[in-house]
Tab-separated table of C-alpha atoms and ligand atoms in Angstrom:
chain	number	residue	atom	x	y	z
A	1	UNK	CA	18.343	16.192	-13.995
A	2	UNK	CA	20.881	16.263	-10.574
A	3	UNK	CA	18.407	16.392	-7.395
A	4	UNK	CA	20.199	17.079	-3.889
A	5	UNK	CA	17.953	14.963	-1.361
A	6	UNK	CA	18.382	15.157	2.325
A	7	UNK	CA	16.419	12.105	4.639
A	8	UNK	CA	14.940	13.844	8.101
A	9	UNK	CA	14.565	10.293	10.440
A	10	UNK	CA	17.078	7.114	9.320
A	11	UNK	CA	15.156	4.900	11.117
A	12	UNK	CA	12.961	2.074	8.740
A	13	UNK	CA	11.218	4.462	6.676
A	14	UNK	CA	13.912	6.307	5.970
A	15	UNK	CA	16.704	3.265	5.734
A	16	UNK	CA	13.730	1.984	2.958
A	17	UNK	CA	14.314	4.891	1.069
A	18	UNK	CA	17.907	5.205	1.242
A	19	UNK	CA	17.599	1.548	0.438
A	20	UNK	CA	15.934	1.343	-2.621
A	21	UNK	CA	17.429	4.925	-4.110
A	22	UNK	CA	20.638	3.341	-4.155
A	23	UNK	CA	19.808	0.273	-5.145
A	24	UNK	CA	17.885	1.492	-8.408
A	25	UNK	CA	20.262	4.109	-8.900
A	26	UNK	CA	20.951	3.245	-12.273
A	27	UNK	CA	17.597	2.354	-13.520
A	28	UNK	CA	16.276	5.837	-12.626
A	29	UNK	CA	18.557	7.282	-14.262
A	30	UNK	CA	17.617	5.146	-17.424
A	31	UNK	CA	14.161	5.171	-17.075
A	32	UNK	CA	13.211	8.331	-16.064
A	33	UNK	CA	16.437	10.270	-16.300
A	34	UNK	CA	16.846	10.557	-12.378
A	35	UNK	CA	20.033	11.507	-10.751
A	36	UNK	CA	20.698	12.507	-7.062
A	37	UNK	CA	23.386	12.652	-4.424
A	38	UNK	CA	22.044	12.784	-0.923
A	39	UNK	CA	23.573	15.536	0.676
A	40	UNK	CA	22.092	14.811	4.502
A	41	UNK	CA	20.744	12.304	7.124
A	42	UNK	CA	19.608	13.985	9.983
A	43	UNK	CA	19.379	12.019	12.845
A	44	UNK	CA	20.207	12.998	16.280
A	45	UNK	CA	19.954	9.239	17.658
A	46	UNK	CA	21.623	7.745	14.709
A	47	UNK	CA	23.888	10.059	14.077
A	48	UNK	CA	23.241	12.605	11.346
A	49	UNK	CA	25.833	12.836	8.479
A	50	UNK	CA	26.425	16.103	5.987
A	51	UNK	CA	28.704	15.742	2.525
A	52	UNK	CA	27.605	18.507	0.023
A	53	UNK	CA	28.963	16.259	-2.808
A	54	UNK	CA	26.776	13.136	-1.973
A	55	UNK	CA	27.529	10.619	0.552
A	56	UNK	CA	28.183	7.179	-0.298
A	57	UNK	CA	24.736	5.548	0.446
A	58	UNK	CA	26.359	2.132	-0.095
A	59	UNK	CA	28.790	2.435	2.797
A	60	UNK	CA	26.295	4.465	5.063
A	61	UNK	CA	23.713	1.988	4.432
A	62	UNK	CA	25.977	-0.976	5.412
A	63	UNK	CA	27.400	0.529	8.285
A	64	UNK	CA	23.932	1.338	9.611
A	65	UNK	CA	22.896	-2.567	9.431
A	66	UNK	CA	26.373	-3.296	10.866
A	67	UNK	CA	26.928	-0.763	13.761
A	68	UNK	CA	22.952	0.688	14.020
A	69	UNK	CA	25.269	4.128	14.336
A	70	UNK	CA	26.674	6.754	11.776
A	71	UNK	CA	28.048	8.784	14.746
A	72	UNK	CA	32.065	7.046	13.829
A	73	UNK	CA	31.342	8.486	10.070
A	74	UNK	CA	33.738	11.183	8.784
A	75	UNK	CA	30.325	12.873	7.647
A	76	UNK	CA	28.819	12.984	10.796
A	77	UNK	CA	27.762	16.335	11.745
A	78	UNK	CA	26.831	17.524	15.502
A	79	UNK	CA	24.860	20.177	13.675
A	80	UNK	CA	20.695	20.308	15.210
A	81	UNK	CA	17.984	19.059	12.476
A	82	UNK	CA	16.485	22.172	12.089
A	83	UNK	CA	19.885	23.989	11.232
A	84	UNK	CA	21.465	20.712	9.478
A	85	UNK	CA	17.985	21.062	6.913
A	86	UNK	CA	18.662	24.958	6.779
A	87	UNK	CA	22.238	25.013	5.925
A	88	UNK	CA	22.246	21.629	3.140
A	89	UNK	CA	19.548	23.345	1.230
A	90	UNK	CA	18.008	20.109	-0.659
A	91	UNK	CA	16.300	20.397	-3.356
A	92	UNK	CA	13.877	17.752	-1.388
A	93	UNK	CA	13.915	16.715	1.855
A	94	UNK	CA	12.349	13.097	2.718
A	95	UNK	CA	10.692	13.854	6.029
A	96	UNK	CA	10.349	10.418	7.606
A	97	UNK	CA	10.502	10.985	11.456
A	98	UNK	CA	7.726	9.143	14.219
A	99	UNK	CA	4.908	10.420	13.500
A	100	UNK	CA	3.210	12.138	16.887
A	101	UNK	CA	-0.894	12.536	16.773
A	102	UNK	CA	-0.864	15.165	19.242
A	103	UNK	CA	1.677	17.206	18.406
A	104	UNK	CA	3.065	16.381	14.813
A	105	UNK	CA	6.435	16.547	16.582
A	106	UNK	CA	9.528	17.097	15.568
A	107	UNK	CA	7.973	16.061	11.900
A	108	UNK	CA	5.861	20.020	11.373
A	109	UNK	CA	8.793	21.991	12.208
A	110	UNK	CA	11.475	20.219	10.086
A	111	UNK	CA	8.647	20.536	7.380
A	112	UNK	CA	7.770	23.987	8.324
A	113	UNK	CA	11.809	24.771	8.129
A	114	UNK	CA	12.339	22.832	4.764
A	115	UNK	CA	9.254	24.469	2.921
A	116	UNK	CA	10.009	27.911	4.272
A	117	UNK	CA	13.557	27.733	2.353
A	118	UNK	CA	12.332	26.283	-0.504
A	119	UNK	CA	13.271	22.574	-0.190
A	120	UNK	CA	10.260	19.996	-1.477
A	121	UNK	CA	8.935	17.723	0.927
A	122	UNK	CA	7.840	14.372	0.987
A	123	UNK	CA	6.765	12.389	4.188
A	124	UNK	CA	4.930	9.528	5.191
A	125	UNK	CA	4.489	11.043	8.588
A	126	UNK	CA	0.719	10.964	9.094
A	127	UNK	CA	0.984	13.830	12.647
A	128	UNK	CA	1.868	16.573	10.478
A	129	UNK	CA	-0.611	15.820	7.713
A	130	UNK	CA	-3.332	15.651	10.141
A	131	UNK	CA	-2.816	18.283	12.215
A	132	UNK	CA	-1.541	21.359	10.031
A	133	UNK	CA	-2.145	20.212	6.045
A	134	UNK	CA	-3.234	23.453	5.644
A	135	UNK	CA	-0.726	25.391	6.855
A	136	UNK	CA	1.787	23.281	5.633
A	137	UNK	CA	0.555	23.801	1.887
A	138	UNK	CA	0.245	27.488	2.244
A	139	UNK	CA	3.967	27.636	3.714
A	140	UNK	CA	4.315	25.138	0.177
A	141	UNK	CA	2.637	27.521	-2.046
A	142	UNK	CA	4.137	30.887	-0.926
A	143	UNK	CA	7.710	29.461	-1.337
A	144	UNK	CA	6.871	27.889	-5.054
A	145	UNK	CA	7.902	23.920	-3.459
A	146	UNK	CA	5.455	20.954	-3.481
A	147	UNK	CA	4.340	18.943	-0.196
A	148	UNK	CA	3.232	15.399	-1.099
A	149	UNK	CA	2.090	12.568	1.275
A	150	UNK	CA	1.426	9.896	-0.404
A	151	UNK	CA	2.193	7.175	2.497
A	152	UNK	CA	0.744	8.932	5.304
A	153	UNK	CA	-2.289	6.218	4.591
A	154	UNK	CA	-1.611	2.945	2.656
A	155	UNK	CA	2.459	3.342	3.131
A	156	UNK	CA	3.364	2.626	-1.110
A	157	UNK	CA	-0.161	1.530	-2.062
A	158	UNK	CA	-1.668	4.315	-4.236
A	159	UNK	CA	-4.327	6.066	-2.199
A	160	UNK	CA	-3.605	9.717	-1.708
A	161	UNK	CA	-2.085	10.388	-5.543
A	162	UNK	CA	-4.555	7.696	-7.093
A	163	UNK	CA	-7.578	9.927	-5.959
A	164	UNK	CA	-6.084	13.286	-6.552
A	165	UNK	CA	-4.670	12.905	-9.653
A	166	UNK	CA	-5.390	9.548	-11.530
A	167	UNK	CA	-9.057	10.140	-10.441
A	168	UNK	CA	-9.015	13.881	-10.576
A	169	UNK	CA	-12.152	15.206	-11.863
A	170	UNK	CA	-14.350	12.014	-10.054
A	171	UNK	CA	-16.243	13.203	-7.167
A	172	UNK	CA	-15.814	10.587	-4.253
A	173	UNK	CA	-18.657	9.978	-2.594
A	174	UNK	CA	-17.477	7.897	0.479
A	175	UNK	CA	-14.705	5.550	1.053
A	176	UNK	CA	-14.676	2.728	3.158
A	177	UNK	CA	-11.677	0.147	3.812
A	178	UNK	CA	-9.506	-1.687	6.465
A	179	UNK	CA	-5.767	0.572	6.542
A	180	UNK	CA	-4.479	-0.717	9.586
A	181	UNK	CA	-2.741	-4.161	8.622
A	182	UNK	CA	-1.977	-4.480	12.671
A	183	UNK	CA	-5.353	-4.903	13.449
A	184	UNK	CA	-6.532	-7.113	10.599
A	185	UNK	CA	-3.513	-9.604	11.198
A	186	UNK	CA	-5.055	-9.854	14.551
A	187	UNK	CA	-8.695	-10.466	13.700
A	188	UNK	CA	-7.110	-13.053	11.086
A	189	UNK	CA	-5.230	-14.634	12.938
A	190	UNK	CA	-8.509	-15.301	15.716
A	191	UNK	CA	-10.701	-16.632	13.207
A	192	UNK	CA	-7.836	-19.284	12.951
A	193	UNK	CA	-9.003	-19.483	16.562
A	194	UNK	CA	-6.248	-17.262	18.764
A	195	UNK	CA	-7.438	-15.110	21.455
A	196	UNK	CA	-7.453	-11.993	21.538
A	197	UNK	CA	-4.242	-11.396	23.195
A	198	UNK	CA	-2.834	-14.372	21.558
A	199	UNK	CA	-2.925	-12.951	18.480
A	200	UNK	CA	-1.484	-10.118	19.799
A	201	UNK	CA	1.342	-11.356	20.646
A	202	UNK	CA	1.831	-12.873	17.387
A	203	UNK	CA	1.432	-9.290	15.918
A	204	UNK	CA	3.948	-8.394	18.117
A	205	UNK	CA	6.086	-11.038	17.721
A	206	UNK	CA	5.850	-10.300	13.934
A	207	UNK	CA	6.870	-6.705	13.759
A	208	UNK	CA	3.563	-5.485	12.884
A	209	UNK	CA	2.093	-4.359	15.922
A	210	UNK	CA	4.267	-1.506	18.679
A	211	UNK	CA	5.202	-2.700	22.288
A	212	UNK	CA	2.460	-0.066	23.430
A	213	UNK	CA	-0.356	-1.715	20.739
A	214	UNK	CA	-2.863	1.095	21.920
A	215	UNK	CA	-2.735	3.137	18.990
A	216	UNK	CA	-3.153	0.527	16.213
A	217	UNK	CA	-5.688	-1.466	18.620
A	218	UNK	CA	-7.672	1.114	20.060
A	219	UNK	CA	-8.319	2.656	16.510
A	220	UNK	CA	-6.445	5.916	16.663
A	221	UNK	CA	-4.030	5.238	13.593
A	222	UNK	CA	-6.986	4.114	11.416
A	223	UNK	CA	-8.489	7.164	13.080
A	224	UNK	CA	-5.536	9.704	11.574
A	225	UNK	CA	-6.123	8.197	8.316
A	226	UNK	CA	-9.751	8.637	8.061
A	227	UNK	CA	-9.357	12.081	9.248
A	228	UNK	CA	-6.534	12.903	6.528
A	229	UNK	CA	-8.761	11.027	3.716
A	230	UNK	CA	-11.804	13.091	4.949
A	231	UNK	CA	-9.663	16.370	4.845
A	232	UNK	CA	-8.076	15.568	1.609
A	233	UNK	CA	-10.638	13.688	-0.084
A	234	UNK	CA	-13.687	16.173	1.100
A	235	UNK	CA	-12.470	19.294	1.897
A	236	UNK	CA	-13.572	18.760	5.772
A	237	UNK	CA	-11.454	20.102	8.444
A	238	UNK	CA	-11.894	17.510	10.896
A	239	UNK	CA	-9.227	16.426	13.443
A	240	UNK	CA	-8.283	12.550	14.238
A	241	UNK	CA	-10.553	13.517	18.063
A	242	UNK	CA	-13.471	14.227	15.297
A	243	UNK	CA	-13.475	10.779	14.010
A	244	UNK	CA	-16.192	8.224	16.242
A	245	UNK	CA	-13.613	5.338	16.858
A	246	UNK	CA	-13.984	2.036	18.560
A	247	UNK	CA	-11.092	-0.330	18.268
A	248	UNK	CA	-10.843	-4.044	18.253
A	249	UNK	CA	-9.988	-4.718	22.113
A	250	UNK	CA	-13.708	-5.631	22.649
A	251	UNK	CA	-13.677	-8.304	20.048
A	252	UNK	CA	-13.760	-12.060	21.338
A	253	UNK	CA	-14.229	-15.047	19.901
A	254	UNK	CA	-17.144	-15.676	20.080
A	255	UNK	CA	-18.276	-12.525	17.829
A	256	UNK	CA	-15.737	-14.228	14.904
A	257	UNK	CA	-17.727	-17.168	15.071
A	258	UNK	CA	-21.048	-15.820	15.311
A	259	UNK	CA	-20.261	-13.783	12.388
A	260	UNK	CA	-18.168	-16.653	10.604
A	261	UNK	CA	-21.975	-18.304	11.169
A	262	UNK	CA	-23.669	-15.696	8.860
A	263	UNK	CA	-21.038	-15.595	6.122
A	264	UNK	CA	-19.498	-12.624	7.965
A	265	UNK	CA	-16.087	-11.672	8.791
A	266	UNK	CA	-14.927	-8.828	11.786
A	267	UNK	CA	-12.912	-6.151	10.333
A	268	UNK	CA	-11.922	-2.803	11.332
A	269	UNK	CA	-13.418	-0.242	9.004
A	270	UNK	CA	-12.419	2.929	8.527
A	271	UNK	CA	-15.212	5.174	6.691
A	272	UNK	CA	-15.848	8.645	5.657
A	273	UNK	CA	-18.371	10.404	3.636
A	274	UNK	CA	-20.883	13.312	2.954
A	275	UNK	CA	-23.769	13.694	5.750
A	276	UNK	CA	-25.605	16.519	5.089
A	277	UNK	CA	-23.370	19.773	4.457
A	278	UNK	CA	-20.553	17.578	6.634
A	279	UNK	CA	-18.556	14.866	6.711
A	280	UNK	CA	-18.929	11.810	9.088
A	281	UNK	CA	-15.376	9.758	9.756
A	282	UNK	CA	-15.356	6.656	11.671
A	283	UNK	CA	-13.435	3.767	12.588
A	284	UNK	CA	-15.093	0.784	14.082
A	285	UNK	CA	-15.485	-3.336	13.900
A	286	UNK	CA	-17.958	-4.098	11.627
A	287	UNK	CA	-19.249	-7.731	9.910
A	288	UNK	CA	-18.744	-7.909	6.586
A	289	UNK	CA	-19.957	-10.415	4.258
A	290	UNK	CA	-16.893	-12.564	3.230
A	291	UNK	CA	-18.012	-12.611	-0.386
A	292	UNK	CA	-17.081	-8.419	-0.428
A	293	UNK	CA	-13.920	-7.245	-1.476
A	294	UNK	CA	-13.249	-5.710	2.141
A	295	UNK	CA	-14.389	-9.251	3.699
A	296	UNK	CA	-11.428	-10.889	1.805
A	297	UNK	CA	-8.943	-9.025	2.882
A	298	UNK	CA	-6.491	-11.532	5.630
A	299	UNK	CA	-4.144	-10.869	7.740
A	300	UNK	CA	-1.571	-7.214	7.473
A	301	UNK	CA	-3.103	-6.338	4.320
A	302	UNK	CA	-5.166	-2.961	3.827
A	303	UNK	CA	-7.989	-2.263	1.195
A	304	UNK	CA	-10.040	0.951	0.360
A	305	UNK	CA	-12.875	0.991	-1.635
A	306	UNK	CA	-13.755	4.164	-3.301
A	307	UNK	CA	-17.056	4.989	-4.472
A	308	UNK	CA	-17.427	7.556	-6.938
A	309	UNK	CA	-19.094	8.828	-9.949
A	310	UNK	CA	-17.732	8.201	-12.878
A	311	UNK	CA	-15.886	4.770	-11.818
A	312	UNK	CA	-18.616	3.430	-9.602
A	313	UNK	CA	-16.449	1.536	-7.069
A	314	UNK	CA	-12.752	1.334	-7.060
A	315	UNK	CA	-11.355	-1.072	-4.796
A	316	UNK	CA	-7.133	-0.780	-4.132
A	317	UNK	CA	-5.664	-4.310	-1.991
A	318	UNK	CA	-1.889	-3.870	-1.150
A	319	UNK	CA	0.297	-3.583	1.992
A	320	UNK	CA	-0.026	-0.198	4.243
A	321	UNK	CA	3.523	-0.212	6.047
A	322	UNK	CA	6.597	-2.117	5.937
A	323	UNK	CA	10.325	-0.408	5.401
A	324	UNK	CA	10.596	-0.952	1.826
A	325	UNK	CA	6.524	-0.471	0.956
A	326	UNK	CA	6.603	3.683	2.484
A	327	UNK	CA	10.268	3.859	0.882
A	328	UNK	CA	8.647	3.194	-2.270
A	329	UNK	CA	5.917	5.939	-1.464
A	330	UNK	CA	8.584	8.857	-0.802
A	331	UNK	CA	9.983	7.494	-4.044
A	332	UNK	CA	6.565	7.961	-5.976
A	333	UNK	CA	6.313	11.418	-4.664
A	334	UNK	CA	10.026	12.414	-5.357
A	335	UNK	CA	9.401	10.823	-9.177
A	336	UNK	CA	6.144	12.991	-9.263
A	337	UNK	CA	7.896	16.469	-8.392
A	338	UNK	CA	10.887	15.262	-10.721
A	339	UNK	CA	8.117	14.911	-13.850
A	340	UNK	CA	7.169	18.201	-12.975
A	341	UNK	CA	10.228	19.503	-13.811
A	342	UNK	CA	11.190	17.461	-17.061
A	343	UNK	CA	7.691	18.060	-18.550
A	344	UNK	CA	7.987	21.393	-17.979
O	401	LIG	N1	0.733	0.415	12.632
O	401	LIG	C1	0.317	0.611	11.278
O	401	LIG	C2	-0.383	-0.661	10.783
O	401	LIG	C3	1.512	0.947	10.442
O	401	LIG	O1	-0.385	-1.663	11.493
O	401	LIG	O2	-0.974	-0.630	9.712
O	401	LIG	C4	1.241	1.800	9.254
O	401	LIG	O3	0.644	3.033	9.533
């Protein structure tokens, strides 16, 4: 089966994607009898690029690395996002913009636009999710398309899918884990003995943590994640504000090593589960025995544990972002809709 795909956002995400489609062009094809031509990139810093036969991801893909432009492209289009994802028509568009907490900006409306003429979507781009999941899957639902997420939390680690469909059926009763690989390089990396803004700078220096830290730091992308795990996982309606969060800025030393003293390591937990008739999210620094699952877990790594009824706990360990790692979760979720249609 021919899919026309269209990328929203060609910066790492998205380049991951492109990436990894064209390399394992032929082995989807084989394996799971997947064929595409990418009809768009939309990128108004980049340069977005239009072909309604396919565009040679090859060629785009090495001039990206070699210029960091498309603009010089014969493909390249002027044409606005919004219209560029309106007038291609792809069967499903790969949303994979900056995410925004506040605002889900630009990511909701190029989602909004693509589900409202009948494209699929698949993003990693946690604002959206957050902020209008319900919406979103209504827009989804009316117009017969699927929305799927499944990076907007562990980037290509199964969370999202693993729960709702491998584990469909199991009622979770909490979850619990470390998904922001930022902060536990940093706690890692001061039990070596680094301070605090040592090890930033080492996270920094490493690609893993932003030039403004403050949102992997100060807890607020752990945050977004427990707040789209307690919405998607419980039914709650709660918004990333809802979530009691205290990063890891307040951390020194001296706490590793007291804990170290007790068999204990500092991570940054991010929990949710049923209080009452609610749910309670939170993110904050907690000891953890090193002899747990979660108290293993070094350096950019994430872990959740689920506990549930039927499996009792479920632990998955794997990476939460990286360029290839969320390429591979749009690539999940475009496989997923794909089975939908062969098994039909
Ligand atoms: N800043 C995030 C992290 C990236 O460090 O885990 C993935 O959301």
């Amino acid at each position: 089966m021919l899919w026309k795909i269209g990328i929203v956002g060609f910066g790492n995400v998205g380049q991951g994607l492109a990436h990894i489609l064209n390399r394992k062009k032929e082995i989807l094809k084989r394996r799971y009898d997947f064929e595409y031509i990418m009809t768009f990139i939309a990128d108004p810093v980049r340069g977005s690029l239009y072909n309604e036969n396919g565009l040679d991801l090859d060629s785009v893909l090495k001039e990206m690395a070699l210029k960091g432009s498309l603009k010089n492209r014969p493909e390249f289009t002027d044409k606005g996002t919004l219209e560029l994802i309106e007038m291609a028509k792809a069967d499903i568009v790969a949303e994979a913009t900056i995410t925004n907490f506040e605002t889900g900006e630009p990511g909701l409306s190029h989602m909004r636009k693509a589900l409202s003429i009948g494209s699929h979507v698949v993003t990693s781009n946690k604002g959206p999710i957050a902020l209008a999941l319900e919406e979103l899957e209504s827009i989804a639902k009316e117009n017969r398309v699927c929305l799927r997420y499944e990076g907007v939390v562990l980037s290509g680690t199964p969370c999202i899918n693993m729960v709702l469909e491998c584990m469909s059926g199991c009622d979770i009763k909490s979850v619990a884990g470390i998904v922001n690989g930022t902060t536990n390089f940093i706690l890692s990396k001061m039990e070596e003995g680094y301070d605090y803004p040592e090890a930033l700078v080492e996270a920094q220096k490493l690609g893993y943590a932003e030039t403004d830290p403050t949102s992997d730091v100060e807890g607020w992308d752990s945050a977004i994640k427990a707040a789209i795990m307690a919405n998607v996982f419980f039914g709650a309606k709660i918004k990333v504000t809802g979530v009691v969060r205290q990063g890891i800025t307040k951390i020194t030393k001296e706490d590793i090593v007291e804990a170290n003293k007790e068999g204990k390591r500092i991570k940054l937990i991010a929990e949710v589960r049923k209080e009452g008739n609610g749910v309670y999210a939170s993110v904050s620094p907690v000891a953890i025995p090193k002899s747990h699952v979660l108290g293993s877990v070094m350096g950019p790594i994430n872990a959740v544990t689920f506990a549930t009824d039927h499996l009792g706990e479920v632990t998955i360990i794997g990476p939460g972002a990286g360029r290839i790692e969320t390429g591979q979760a749009l690539l999940s979720d475009i496989l997923a809709i794909h089975r939908c249609y062969v098994c039909k």
